[in-house]
Coordinates of C-alpha atoms and ligand atoms in Angstrom, one line a residue:
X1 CA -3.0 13.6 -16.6
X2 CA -1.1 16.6 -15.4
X3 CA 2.6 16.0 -16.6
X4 CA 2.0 12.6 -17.8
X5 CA 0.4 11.9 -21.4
X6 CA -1.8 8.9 -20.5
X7 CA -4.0 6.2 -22.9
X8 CA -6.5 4.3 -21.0
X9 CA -6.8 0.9 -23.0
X10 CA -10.4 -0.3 -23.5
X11 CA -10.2 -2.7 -26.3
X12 CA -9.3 -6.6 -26.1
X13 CA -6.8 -6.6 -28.7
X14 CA -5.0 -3.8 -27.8
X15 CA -4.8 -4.9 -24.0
X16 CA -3.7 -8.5 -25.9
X17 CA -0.9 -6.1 -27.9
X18 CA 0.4 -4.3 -25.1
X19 CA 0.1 -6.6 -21.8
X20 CA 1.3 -9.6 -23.6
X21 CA 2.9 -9.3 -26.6
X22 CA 4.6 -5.7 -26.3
X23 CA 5.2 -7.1 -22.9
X24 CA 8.7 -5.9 -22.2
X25 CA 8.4 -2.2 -23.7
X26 CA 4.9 -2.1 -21.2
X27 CA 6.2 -4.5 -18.0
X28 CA 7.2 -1.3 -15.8
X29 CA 4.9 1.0 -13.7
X30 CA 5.2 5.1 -13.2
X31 CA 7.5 6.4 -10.8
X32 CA 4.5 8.7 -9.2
X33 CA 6.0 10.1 -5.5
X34 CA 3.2 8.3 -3.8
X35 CA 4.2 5.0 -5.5
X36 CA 7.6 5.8 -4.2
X37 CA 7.0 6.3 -1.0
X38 CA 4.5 3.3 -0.4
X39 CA 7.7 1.3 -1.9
X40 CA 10.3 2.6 -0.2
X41 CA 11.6 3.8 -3.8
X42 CA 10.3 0.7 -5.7
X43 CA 11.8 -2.0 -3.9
X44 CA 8.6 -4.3 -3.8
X45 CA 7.1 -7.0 -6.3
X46 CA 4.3 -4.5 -7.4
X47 CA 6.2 -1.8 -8.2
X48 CA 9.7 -2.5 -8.6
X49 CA 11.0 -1.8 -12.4
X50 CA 12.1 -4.6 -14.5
X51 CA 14.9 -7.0 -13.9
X52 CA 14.3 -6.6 -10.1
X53 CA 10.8 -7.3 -10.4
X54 CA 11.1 -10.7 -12.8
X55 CA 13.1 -11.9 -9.8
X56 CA 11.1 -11.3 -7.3
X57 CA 8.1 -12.5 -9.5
X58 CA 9.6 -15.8 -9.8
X59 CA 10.3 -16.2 -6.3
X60 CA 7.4 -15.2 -5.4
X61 CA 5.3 -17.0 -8.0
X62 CA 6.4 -20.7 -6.4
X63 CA 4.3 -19.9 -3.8
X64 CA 0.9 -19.3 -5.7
X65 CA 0.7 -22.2 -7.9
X66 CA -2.3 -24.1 -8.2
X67 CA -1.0 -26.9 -6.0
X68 CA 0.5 -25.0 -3.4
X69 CA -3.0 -23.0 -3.0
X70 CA -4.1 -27.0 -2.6
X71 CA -2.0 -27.1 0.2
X72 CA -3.5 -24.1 2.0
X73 CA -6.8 -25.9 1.8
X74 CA -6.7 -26.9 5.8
X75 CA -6.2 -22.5 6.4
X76 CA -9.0 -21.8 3.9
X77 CA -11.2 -24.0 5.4
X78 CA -10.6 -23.2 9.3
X79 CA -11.0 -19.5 8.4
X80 CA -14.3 -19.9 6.4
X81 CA -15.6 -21.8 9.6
X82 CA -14.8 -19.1 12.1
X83 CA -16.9 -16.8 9.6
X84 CA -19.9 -19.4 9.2
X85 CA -19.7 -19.9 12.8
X86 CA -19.7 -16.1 13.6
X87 CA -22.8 -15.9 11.1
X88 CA -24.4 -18.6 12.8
X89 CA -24.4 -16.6 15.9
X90 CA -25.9 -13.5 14.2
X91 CA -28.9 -15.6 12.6
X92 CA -29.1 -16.5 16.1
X93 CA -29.9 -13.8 17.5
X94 CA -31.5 -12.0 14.8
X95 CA -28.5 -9.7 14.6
X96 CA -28.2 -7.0 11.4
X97 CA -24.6 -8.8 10.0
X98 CA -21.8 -5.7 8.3
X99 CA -20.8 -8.3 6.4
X100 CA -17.5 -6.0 5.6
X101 CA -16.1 -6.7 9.0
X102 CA -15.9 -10.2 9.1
X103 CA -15.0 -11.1 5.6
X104 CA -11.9 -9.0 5.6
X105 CA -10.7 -10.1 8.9
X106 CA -10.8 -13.9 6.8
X107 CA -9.2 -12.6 4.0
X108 CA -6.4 -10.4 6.2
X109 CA -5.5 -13.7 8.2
X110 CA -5.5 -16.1 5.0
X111 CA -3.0 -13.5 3.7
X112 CA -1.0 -13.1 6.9
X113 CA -0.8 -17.2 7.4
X114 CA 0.7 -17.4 4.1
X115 CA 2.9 -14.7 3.8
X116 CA 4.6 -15.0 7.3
X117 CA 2.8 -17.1 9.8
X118 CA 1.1 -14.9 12.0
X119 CA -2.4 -15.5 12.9
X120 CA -4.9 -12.5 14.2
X121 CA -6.6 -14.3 17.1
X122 CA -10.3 -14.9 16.3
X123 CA -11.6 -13.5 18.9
X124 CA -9.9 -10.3 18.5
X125 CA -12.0 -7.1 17.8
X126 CA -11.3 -4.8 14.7
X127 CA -10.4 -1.9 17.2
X128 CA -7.7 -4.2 19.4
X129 CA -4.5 -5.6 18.9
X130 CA -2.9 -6.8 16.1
X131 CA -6.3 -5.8 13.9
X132 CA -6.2 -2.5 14.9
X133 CA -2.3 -2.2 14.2
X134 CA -2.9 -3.3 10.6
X135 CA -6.3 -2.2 9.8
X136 CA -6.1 1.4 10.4
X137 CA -2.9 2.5 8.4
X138 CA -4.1 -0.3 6.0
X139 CA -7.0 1.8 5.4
X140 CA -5.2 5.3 5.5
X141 CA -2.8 3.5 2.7
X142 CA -5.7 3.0 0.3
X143 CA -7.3 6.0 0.5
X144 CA -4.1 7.6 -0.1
X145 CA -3.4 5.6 -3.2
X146 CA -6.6 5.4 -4.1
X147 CA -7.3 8.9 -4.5
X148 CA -6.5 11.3 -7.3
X149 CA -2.9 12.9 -6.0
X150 CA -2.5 15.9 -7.7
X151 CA 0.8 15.9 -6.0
X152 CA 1.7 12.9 -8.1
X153 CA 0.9 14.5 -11.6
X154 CA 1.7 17.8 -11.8
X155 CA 5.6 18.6 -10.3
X156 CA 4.5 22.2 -9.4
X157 CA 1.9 21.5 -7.0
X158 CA 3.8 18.7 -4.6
X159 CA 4.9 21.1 -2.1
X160 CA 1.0 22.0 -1.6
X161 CA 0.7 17.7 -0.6
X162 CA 3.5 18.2 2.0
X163 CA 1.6 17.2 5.2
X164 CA -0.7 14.8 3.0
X165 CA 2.4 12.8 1.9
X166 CA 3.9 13.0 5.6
X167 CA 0.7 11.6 7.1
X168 CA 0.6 8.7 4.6
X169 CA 4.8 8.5 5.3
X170 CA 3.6 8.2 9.3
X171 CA 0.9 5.5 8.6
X172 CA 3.2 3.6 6.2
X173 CA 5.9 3.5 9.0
X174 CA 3.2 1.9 11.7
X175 CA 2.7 -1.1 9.2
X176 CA 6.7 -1.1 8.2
X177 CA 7.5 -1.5 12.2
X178 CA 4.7 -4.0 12.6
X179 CA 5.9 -6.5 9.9
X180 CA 9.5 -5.3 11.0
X181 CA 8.9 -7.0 14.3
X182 CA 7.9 -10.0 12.3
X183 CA 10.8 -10.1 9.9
X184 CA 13.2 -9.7 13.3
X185 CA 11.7 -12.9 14.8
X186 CA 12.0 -14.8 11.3
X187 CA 15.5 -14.2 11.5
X188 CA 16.0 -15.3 14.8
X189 CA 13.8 -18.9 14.1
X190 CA 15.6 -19.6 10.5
X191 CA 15.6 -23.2 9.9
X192 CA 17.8 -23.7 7.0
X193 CA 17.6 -27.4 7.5
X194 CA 13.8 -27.5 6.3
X195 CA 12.0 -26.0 3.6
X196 CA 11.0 -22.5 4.2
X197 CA 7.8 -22.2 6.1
X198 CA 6.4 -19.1 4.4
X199 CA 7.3 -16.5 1.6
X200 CA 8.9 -14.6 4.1
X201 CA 11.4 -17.5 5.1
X202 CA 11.5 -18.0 1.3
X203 CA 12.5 -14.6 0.9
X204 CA 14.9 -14.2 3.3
X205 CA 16.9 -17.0 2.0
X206 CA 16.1 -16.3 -1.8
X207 CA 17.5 -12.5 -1.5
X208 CA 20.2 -13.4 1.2
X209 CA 18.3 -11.5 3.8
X210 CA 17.3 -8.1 2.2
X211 CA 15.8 -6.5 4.5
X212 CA 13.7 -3.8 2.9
X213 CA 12.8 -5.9 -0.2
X214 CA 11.5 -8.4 1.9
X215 CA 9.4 -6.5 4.3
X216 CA 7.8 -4.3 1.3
X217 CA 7.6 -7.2 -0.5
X218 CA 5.1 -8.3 2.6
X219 CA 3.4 -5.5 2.6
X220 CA 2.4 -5.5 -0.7
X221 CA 0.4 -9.0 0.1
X222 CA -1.6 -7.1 2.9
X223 CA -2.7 -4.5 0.5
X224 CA -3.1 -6.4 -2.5
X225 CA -4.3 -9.8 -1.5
X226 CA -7.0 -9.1 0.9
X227 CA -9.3 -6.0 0.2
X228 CA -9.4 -7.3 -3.5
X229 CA -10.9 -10.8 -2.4
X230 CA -12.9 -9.6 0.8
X231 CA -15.0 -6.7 -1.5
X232 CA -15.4 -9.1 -3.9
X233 CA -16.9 -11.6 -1.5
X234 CA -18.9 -8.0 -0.7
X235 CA -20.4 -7.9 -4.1
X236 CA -21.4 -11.4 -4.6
X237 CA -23.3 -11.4 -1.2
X238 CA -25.1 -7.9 -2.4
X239 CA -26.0 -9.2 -6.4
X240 CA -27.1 -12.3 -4.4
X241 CA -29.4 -11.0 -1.9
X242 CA -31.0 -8.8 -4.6
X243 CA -31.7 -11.6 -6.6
X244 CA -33.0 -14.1 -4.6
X245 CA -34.2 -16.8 -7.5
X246 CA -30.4 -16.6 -8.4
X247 CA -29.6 -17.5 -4.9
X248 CA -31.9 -20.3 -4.5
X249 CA -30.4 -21.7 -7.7
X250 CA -27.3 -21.7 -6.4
X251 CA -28.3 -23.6 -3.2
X252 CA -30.2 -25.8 -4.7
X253 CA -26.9 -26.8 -6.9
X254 CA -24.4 -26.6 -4.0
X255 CA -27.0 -28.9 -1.8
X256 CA -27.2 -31.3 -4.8
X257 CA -23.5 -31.4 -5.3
X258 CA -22.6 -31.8 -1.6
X259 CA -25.9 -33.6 0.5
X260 CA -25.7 -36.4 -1.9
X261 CA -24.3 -39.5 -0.3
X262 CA -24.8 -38.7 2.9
X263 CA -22.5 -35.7 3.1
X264 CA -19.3 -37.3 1.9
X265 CA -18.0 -35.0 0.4
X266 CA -19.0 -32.3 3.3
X267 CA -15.6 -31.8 5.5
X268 CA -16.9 -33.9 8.7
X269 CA -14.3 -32.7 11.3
X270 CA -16.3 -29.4 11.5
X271 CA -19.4 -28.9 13.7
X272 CA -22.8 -30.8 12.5
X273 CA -24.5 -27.3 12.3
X274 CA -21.7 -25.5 10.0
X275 CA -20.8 -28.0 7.2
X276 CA -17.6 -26.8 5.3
X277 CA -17.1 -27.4 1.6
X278 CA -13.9 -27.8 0.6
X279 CA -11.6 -26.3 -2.5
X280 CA -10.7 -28.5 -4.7
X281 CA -10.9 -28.7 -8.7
X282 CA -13.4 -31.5 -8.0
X283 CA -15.8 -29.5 -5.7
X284 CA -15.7 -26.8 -8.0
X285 CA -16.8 -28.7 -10.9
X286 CA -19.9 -29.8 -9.5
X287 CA -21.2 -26.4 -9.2
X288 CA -20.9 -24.8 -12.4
X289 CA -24.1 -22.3 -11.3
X290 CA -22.4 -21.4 -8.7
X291 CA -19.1 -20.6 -10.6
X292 CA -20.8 -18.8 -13.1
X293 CA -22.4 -16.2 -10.2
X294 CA -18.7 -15.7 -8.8
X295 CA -17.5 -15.0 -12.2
X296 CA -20.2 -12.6 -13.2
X297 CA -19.6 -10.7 -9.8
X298 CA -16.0 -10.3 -11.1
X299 CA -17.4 -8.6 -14.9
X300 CA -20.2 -6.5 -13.7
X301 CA -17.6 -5.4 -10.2
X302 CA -14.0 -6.0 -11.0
X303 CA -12.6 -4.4 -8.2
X304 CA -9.8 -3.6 -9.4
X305 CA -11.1 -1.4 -11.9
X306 CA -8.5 0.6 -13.6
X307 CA -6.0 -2.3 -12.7
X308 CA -2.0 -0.8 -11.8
X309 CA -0.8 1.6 -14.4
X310 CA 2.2 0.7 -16.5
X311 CA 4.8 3.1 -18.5
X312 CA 5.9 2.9 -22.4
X313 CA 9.7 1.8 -22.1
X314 CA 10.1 3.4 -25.4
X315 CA 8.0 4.5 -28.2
X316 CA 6.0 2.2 -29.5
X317 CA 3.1 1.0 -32.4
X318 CA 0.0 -0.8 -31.5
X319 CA -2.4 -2.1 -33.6
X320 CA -1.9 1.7 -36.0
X321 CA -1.4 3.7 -32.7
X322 CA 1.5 5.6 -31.5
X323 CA 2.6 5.4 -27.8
X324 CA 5.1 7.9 -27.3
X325 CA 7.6 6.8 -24.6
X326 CA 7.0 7.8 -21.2
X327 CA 3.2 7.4 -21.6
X328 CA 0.9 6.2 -18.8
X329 CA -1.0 3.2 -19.9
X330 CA -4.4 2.4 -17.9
X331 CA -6.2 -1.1 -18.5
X332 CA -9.9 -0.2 -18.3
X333 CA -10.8 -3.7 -17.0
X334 CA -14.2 -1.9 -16.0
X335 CA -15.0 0.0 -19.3
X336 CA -14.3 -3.3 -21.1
X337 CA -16.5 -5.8 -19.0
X338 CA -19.2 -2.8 -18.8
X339 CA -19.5 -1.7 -22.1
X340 CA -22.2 -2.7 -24.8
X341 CA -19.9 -2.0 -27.3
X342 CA -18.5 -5.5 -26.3
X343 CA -21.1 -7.4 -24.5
X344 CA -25.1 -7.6 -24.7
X345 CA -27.2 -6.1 -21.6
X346 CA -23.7 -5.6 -20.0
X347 CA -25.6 -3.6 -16.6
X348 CA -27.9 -7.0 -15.3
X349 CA -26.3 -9.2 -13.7
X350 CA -26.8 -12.7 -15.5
X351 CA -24.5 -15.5 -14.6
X352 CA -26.3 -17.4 -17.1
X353 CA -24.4 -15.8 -19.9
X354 CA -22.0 -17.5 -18.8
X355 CA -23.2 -20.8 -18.6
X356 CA -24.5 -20.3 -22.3
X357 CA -20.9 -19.1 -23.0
X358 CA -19.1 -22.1 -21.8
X359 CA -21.3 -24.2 -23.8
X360 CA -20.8 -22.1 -27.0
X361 CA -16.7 -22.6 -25.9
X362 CA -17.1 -26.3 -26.1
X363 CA -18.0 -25.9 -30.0
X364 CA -15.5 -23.6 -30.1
X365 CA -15.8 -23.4 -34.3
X366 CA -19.3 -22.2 -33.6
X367 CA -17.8 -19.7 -31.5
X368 CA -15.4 -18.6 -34.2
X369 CA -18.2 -18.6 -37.1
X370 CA -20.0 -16.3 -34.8
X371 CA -17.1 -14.1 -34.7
X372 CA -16.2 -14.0 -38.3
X373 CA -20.6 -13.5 -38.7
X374 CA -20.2 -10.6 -36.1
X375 CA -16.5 -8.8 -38.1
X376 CA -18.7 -8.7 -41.5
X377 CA -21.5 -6.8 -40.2
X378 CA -18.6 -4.1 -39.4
X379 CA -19.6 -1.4 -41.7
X380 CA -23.6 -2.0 -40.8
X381 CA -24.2 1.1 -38.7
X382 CA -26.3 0.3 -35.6
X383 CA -26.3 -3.4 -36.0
X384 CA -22.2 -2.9 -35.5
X385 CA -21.0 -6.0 -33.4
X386 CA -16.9 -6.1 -32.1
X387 CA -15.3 -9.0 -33.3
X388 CA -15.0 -9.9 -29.3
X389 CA -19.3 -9.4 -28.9
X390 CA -20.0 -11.4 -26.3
X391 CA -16.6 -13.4 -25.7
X392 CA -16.4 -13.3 -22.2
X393 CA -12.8 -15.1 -21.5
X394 CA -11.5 -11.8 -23.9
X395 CA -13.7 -8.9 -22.4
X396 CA -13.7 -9.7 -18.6
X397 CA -10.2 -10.0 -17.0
X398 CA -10.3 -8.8 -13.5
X399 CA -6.9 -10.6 -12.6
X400 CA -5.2 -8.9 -15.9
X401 CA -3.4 -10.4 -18.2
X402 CA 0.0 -11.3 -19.3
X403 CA 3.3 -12.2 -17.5
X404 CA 2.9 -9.2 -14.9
X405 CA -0.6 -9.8 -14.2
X406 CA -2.1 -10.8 -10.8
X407 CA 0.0 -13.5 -8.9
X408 CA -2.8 -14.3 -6.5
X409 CA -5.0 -15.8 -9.4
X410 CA -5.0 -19.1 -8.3
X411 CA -5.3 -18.3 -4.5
X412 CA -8.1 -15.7 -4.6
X413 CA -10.2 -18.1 -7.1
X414 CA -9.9 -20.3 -4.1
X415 CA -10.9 -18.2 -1.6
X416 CA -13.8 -16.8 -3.6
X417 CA -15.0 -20.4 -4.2
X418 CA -14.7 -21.4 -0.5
X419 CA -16.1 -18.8 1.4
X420 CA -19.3 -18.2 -1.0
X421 CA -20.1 -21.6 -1.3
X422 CA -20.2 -22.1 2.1
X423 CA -22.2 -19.0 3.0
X424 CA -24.6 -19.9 0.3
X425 CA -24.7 -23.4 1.9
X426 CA -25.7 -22.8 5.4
X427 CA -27.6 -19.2 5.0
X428 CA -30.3 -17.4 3.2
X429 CA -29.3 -13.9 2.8
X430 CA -31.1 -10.7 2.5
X431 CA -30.9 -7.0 3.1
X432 CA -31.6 -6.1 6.8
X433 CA -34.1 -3.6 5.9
X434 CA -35.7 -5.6 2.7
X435 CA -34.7 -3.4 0.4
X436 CA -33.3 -4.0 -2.3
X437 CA -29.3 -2.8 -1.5
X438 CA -27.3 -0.6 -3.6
X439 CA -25.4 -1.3 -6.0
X440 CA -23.7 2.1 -6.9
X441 CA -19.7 1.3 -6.4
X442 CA -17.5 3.7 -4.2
X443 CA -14.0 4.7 -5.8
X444 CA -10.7 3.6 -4.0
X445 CA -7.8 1.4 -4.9
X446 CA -10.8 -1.4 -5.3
X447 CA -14.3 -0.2 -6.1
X448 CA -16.8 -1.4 -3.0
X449 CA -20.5 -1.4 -2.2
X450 CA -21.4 1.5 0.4
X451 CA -21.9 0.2 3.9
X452 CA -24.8 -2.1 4.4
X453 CA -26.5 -4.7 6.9
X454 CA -27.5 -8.2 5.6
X455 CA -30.2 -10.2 7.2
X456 CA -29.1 -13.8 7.6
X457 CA -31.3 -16.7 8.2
X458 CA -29.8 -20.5 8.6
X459 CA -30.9 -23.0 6.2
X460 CA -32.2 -25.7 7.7
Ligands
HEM1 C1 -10.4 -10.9 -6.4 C2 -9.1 -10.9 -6.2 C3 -8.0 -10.2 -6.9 C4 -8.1 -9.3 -8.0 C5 -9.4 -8.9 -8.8 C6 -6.8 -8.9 -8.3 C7 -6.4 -8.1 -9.4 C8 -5.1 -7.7 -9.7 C9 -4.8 -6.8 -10.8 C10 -5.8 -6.3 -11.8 C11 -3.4 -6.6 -10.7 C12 -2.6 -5.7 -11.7 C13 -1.9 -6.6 -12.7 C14 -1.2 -5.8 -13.9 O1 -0.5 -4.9 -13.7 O2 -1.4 -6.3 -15.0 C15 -2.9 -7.3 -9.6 C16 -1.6 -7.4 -9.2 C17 -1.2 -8.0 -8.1 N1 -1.9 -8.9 -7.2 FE1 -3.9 -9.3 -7.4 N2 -5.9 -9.5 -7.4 C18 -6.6 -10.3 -6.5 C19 -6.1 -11.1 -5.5 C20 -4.8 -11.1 -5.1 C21 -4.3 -12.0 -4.1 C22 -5.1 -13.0 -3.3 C23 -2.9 -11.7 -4.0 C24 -1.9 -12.3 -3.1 C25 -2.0 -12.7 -1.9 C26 -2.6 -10.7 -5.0 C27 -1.4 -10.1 -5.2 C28 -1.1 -9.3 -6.2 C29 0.3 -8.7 -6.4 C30 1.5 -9.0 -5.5 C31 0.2 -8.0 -7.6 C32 1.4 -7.2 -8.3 C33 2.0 -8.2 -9.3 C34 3.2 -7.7 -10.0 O3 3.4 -6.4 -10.2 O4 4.0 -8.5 -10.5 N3 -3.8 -10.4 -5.7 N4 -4.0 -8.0 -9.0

């Protein structure tokens, strides 16, 4: 690509080679100019260079763990209730719902709560306040990074991106002041005497009050942690509304799981009309259907397609290949989850391959003999099966892998979980029109469905 020799990586063993065990030579990203400048020269957690970013990671990483996402539960749950509330309305009055909207106002607000305690007022419109302060240069941000900059592969042409790179400067600088204003009142309330409210509190302390690191660092949660969970709440309400029998399945599962005795496990503080399932490990394992449909949204949509880039350190051999140093390496998490090469009828959405997956896990030697079965049919021509055919865990990873893969696994699971299930729970969803909606992606930082209306319809 331009001045940089690039491999894009579509094979599990060589992403298992080079994100986890060449880890170190691989753990750093490209200095491209837009990277820069959305880093303020690479002093954030997602694209600062090695040793800076193993710091930050760990003291970030506290924050995310499965028990502290336990401990967000009361958020998660308030949040999905203003959106089944706000649903409720539209089903209503017989209201076309953007679904867009709504679900990345949740998401936005779970991610501001956690990062540095500020909540967007509920009733606040897209267009006003603190919304429209984050939304818009939020959006500008992603287009920028999300598009092809020519400006950021070939030297010669980045004076032609000039007044493209200013613009995305300006709209960087909006969000900078806005979390700026934030950081300046987190100072001002330290308690030092009790444990650190949020991760910027934690941070402040942590880096003795660095004041760049910490608001890019916060920046980074806006961008990363809430598009990539609110468009793939997008795509699970799209592959479930065009496949109805899939979607009575998995309310028939969720209304087994939860309207058995008498609704105890239903969150009762909440209004009769919206019940609210929790997150928990427990909830979760009562509805492995419903699991199964979030995960294959994930393989057939991962919206993070071509994941982050990373650089070779130095040169390096995998698996017979030379890398030469300096070399661009892409994760194709789409082209591996997509591909028949790897996975049978990889283009229809099926959540039950999963289920018969999980099964075939639990005799995991089967799973093995199937393997070995697959690796000697190697030289048969057509009937040619990879050793990974089929082996879901190795072929779908839409968090990444390795030691610098996603550090909002364990949150966005739990957002995912809690906001579908509950949609599922209280609505039937369709397309507005009837139609069945489209399901051609558009290309950004995230891939997302094109703009559509659902039609939404309150179980009863
Ligand atoms: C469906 C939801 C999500 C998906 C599919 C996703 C996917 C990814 C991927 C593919 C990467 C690149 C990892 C690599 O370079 O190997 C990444 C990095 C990252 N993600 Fe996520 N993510 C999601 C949710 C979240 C959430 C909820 C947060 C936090 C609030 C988050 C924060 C981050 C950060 C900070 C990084 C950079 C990590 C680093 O460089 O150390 N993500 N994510």
């Amino acid at each position: 690509m331009g001045d940089y020799p690039t491999v894009v990586i579509t094979d599990p063993d060589h992403v298992n080679e080079i994100w986890c065990k060449q880890f170190q030579n691989f753990v750093n990203r490209p200095h491209f100019k837009s990277l820069d400048q959305f880093s303020s020269g690479f002093k954030n957690l997602s694209f600062s260079d090695y040793p800076l970013w193993s710091e930050l990671r760990k003291l970030v990483a506290v924050s995310f763990t499965k028990s502290k996402v336990k401990g967000f539960s009361n958020l998660l749950e308030t949040q999905t209730n203003y959106l089944i509330k706000t649903m409720n309305n539209y089903s209503i009055d017989n209201k076309p719902f953007n679904p867009k909207k709504y679900i990345h106002k949740l998401t936005l607000n779970i991610v501001c709560m956690i990062a540095f305690s500020k909540e967007i007022n509920n009733d606040e419109d897209i267009n006003e306040g603190d919304m429209a302060r984050l939304t818009k240069p939020k959006e500008m941000i992603f287009k920028h990074l999300g598009s092809s900059n020519l400006g950021d592969f070939i030297e010669l042409l980045r004076p032609l991106y000039y007044f493209k790179n200013k613009k995305f400067g300006d709209r960087l600088m909006e969000i900078q002041s806005y979390i700026k204003e934030i950081y300046d009142d987190h100072l001002l309330n330290l308690d030092l005497n009790n444990s650190p409210k949020d991760i910027m509190d934690q941070l402040i302390i942590s880096t003795d009050g660095k004041e760049d690191i910490i608001i890019q660092t916060c920046i980074d949660f806006l961008i990363a942690g809430s598009d990539t969970v609110g468009v793939t709440i997008e795509w699970f309400l799209v592959y479930l509304s065009n496949n109805p029998t899939i979607q009575e399945t998995c309310f028939k599962e969720l209304f087994n799981a939860f309207n058995n005795n008498n609704n105890n496990n239903t969150n009762r503080n909440h209004d009769e009309d919206e019940k609210i399932i929790g997150f928990g490990d427990e909830w979760s394992n009562k509805t492995p259907f419903l699991n199964a449909c979030i995960k294959e949204v994930m393989r057939i949509k991962p919206v993070t397609s071509l994941s982050l880039p990373r650089i070779a350190i130095d040169d390096a051999f995998v698996n017979g290949y030379r890398i030469p140093k300096g070399t661009q390496v892409i994760q194709n998490i789409y082209g591996l989850s997509n591909s028949d090469h790897f996975l049978n009828d990889p283009l229809t959405f099926n959540p039950y391959r999963w289920l018969e997956y999980e099964k075939l896990k639990s005799f995991q030697k089967d799973l093995q003999k199937q393997q070995l079965e697959q690796q000697t049919k190697l030289d048969c021509g057509e009937n040619y099966k990879h050793k990974y055919f089929n082996d879901l865990d190795k072929i779908s990873i839409p968090f990444s892998t390795g030691r610098r893969g996603c550090v909002g696994v364990q949150l966005g699971e739990a957002e995912l979980y809690i906001v579908c299930a509950n949609i599922i729970y209280n609505f039937k969803i369709g397309s507005w029109d009837g139609k069945i909606i489209n399901e051609m992606e558009d290309f950004g930082i995230t891939i997302h469905p094109s703009a559509h209306n659902l039609k939404i319809s309150k179980r009863k």
